[in-house]
Amino acid sequence: MTKRYDTDVVIIGGGAVGICSAFYLRQRGFKVTVVDRDRVCGACSAANGGLIVPSYSIPLSSPGKIAKGLKWMLHPESPFSIKPRLDPALLRWMMLFQRASRPYRCRAGIPVLRDLNLGGLLQFQALQAGLPLDLELSHQGFLEVFRTRHGYEEGVEDARLLEGFGIIPEIVGSEAVAEMTGGRPTRAVGGIFYPQDAHIDPRRFVEQLATHVRGMGVEIRESTMVTGFRISGSRIRAVETDRGGISARHFVLAGGAWSPGIVTGLKIDLPMQPAKGYSVTFVRTDACPVIPVGLSEAKTVLTPLGERFRVAGTLEFAGFDESWGRRRVLSVVRSMCDYFPDIDPSAMAVEEIWQGFRPCSPDGLPYLGHTDAYDNLIVAAGHGMLGVTQAPISGLMAAQLAAGERPELNLTPLHPDRFRGLGLFSGAAGRPGTRRMES
Ligand SMILES: Cc1cc2nc3c(=O)[nH]c(=O)nc-3n(C[C@H](O)[C@H](O)[C@H](O)COP(=O)(O)OP(=O)(O)OC[C@H]3O[C@@H](n4cnc5c(N)ncnc54)[C@H](O)[C@@H]3O)c2cc1C
């Protein structure tokens, strides 16, 4: 008997989303091959903030963000920047972002993000309880703190909005902030505590799950780059890689910020921009907050990770520019002292300085589901600032789709083709070239 396919499912990308997809697909009996051009967890899933945050359920594309962004844009140490350039894809993305920022659209995104974030949290809990892994999932909640009265008032408004969608906030004063973070002085005027939130060391999570899925029989091919696709009608037959082709019945695109480039030439329109962020991981000292904290005005998060302590931030829309923005890294680190003056970074041992590219869609929602053009391509990409939080629920739904099961959540708002026909160069599916027709 001739073998029809090399494998049942090829997953493109071995980050948090790809590895979670591999787990849930294998659990359903599929033969799974993960392909990564680099190594497992070698990109954005590695040293990010590690927060699992239902409290981040207001989309980034929200009213007022553009005005704030423009104000910050020219400041070399600001937490947000766009490198000005005449790039049609960036211009279109910005136009779609602005469209998504309209109040009613932003509001419509909140329950969608909430369900994804809560779904992610639930799956993390199930993985922790059900697998023989030591994931160190921590349920300490998340405390957002504010230096300014104005910021605090805005934060309280957001908290009230989230409360209307079932996310419970506790509004606290500056004394409670000091107490909750470990009893050290703070310059914060107040805070909002989200008790449902959790955190994890993202690299530890993805690497442990990758080892586990290997044990379940998943093949992970590292240093293998997808370079194109073999298509027949409305089906993808195989991916082409720099190490040969792999045919399969289903394909999951989990290539993070590189996803649009990977499917260049296919009839798919995935507006996405990489947003660079940095993290610095220190050996913890007694001055570090003992629970995860968000420094609201600085757009920085602080995550305790056992004996280590991570500070992560900045959102830089500069394409795939891998240069190190020294001033921005320093400003992320310094922002800790603005809120917690006892922290002295110069006296702390640095373990790792890291950068990653968030895969940002214009409306802050991931692309999840089958595309219109191909019956057997499932997209699971574009998770932006929330790819750790949403990785397990996204992986679960990718597996449910492949298995023909009803997905856990309504996927309509996450449809990968939702921007087709909108904006500059509408419907542009990228440069032709990598698509190859089967003879
Ligand atoms: C500073 C910072 C802080 C963050 N903090 C948080 C947080 O606290 N909580 C949270 O939920 N999220 C956070 N995020 C966001 C989160 O890190 C991302 O959303 C998430 O890691 C995306 O996962 P992914 O699997 O989609 O992509 P990635 O982890 O980037 O994986 C994509 C993979 O695809 C591979 N690939 C690319 N091209 C090809 C190709 N041609 N062939 C084969 N493989 C290919 C890459 O090598 C890579 O391994 C943060 C991000 C940053 C930058």
CSV table of N, CA and C in Angstrom, one decimal, residues 5-10 29-33 247-251:
chain,number,residue,atom,x,y,z
A,5,TYR,N,0.5,10.3,2.9
A,5,TYR,CA,1.0,11.5,3.5
A,5,TYR,C,2.2,11.1,4.4
A,6,ASP,N,3.1,12.1,4.5
A,6,ASP,CA,4.3,11.9,5.5
A,6,ASP,C,3.8,11.9,6.9
A,7,THR,N,2.8,12.8,7.2
A,7,THR,CA,2.3,12.9,8.5
A,7,THR,C,0.9,13.4,8.5
A,8,ASP,N,0.1,13.4,9.6
A,8,ASP,CA,-1.2,13.9,9.5
A,8,ASP,C,-1.3,15.4,9.6
A,9,VAL,N,-0.5,16.0,10.4
A,9,VAL,CA,-0.5,17.5,10.6
A,9,VAL,C,0.9,18.0,10.6
A,10,VAL,N,1.2,19.1,9.8
A,10,VAL,CA,2.4,19.8,10.0
A,10,VAL,C,2.1,21.1,10.7
A,29,GLY,N,-4.9,11.9,18.7
A,29,GLY,CA,-4.5,10.7,17.9
A,29,GLY,C,-3.8,11.1,16.6
A,30,PHE,N,-3.6,12.4,16.3
A,30,PHE,CA,-3.0,12.8,15.0
A,30,PHE,C,-1.5,12.5,15.1
A,31,LYS,N,-0.9,12.1,14.0
A,31,LYS,CA,0.5,12.0,13.8
A,31,LYS,C,1.0,13.5,13.5
A,32,VAL,N,1.9,14.0,14.3
A,32,VAL,CA,2.2,15.5,14.2
A,32,VAL,C,3.6,15.7,14.0
A,33,THR,N,3.9,16.6,13.1
A,33,THR,CA,5.3,17.1,12.8
A,33,THR,C,5.3,18.6,13.0
A,247,SER,N,4.5,16.2,3.2
A,247,SER,CA,3.1,16.2,2.9
A,247,SER,C,2.3,15.9,4.1
A,248,ALA,N,1.0,16.4,4.2
A,248,ALA,CA,0.2,16.2,5.3
A,248,ALA,C,-1.3,16.4,5.0
A,249,ARG,N,-2.1,16.0,5.9
A,249,ARG,CA,-3.6,16.2,5.7
A,249,ARG,C,-4.0,17.6,6.1
A,250,HIS,N,-3.4,18.1,7.2
A,250,HIS,CA,-3.7,19.4,7.8
A,250,HIS,C,-2.4,20.2,8.0
A,251,PHE,N,-2.5,21.5,8.0
A,251,PHE,CA,-1.4,22.4,8.3
A,251,PHE,C,-1.8,23.4,9.3
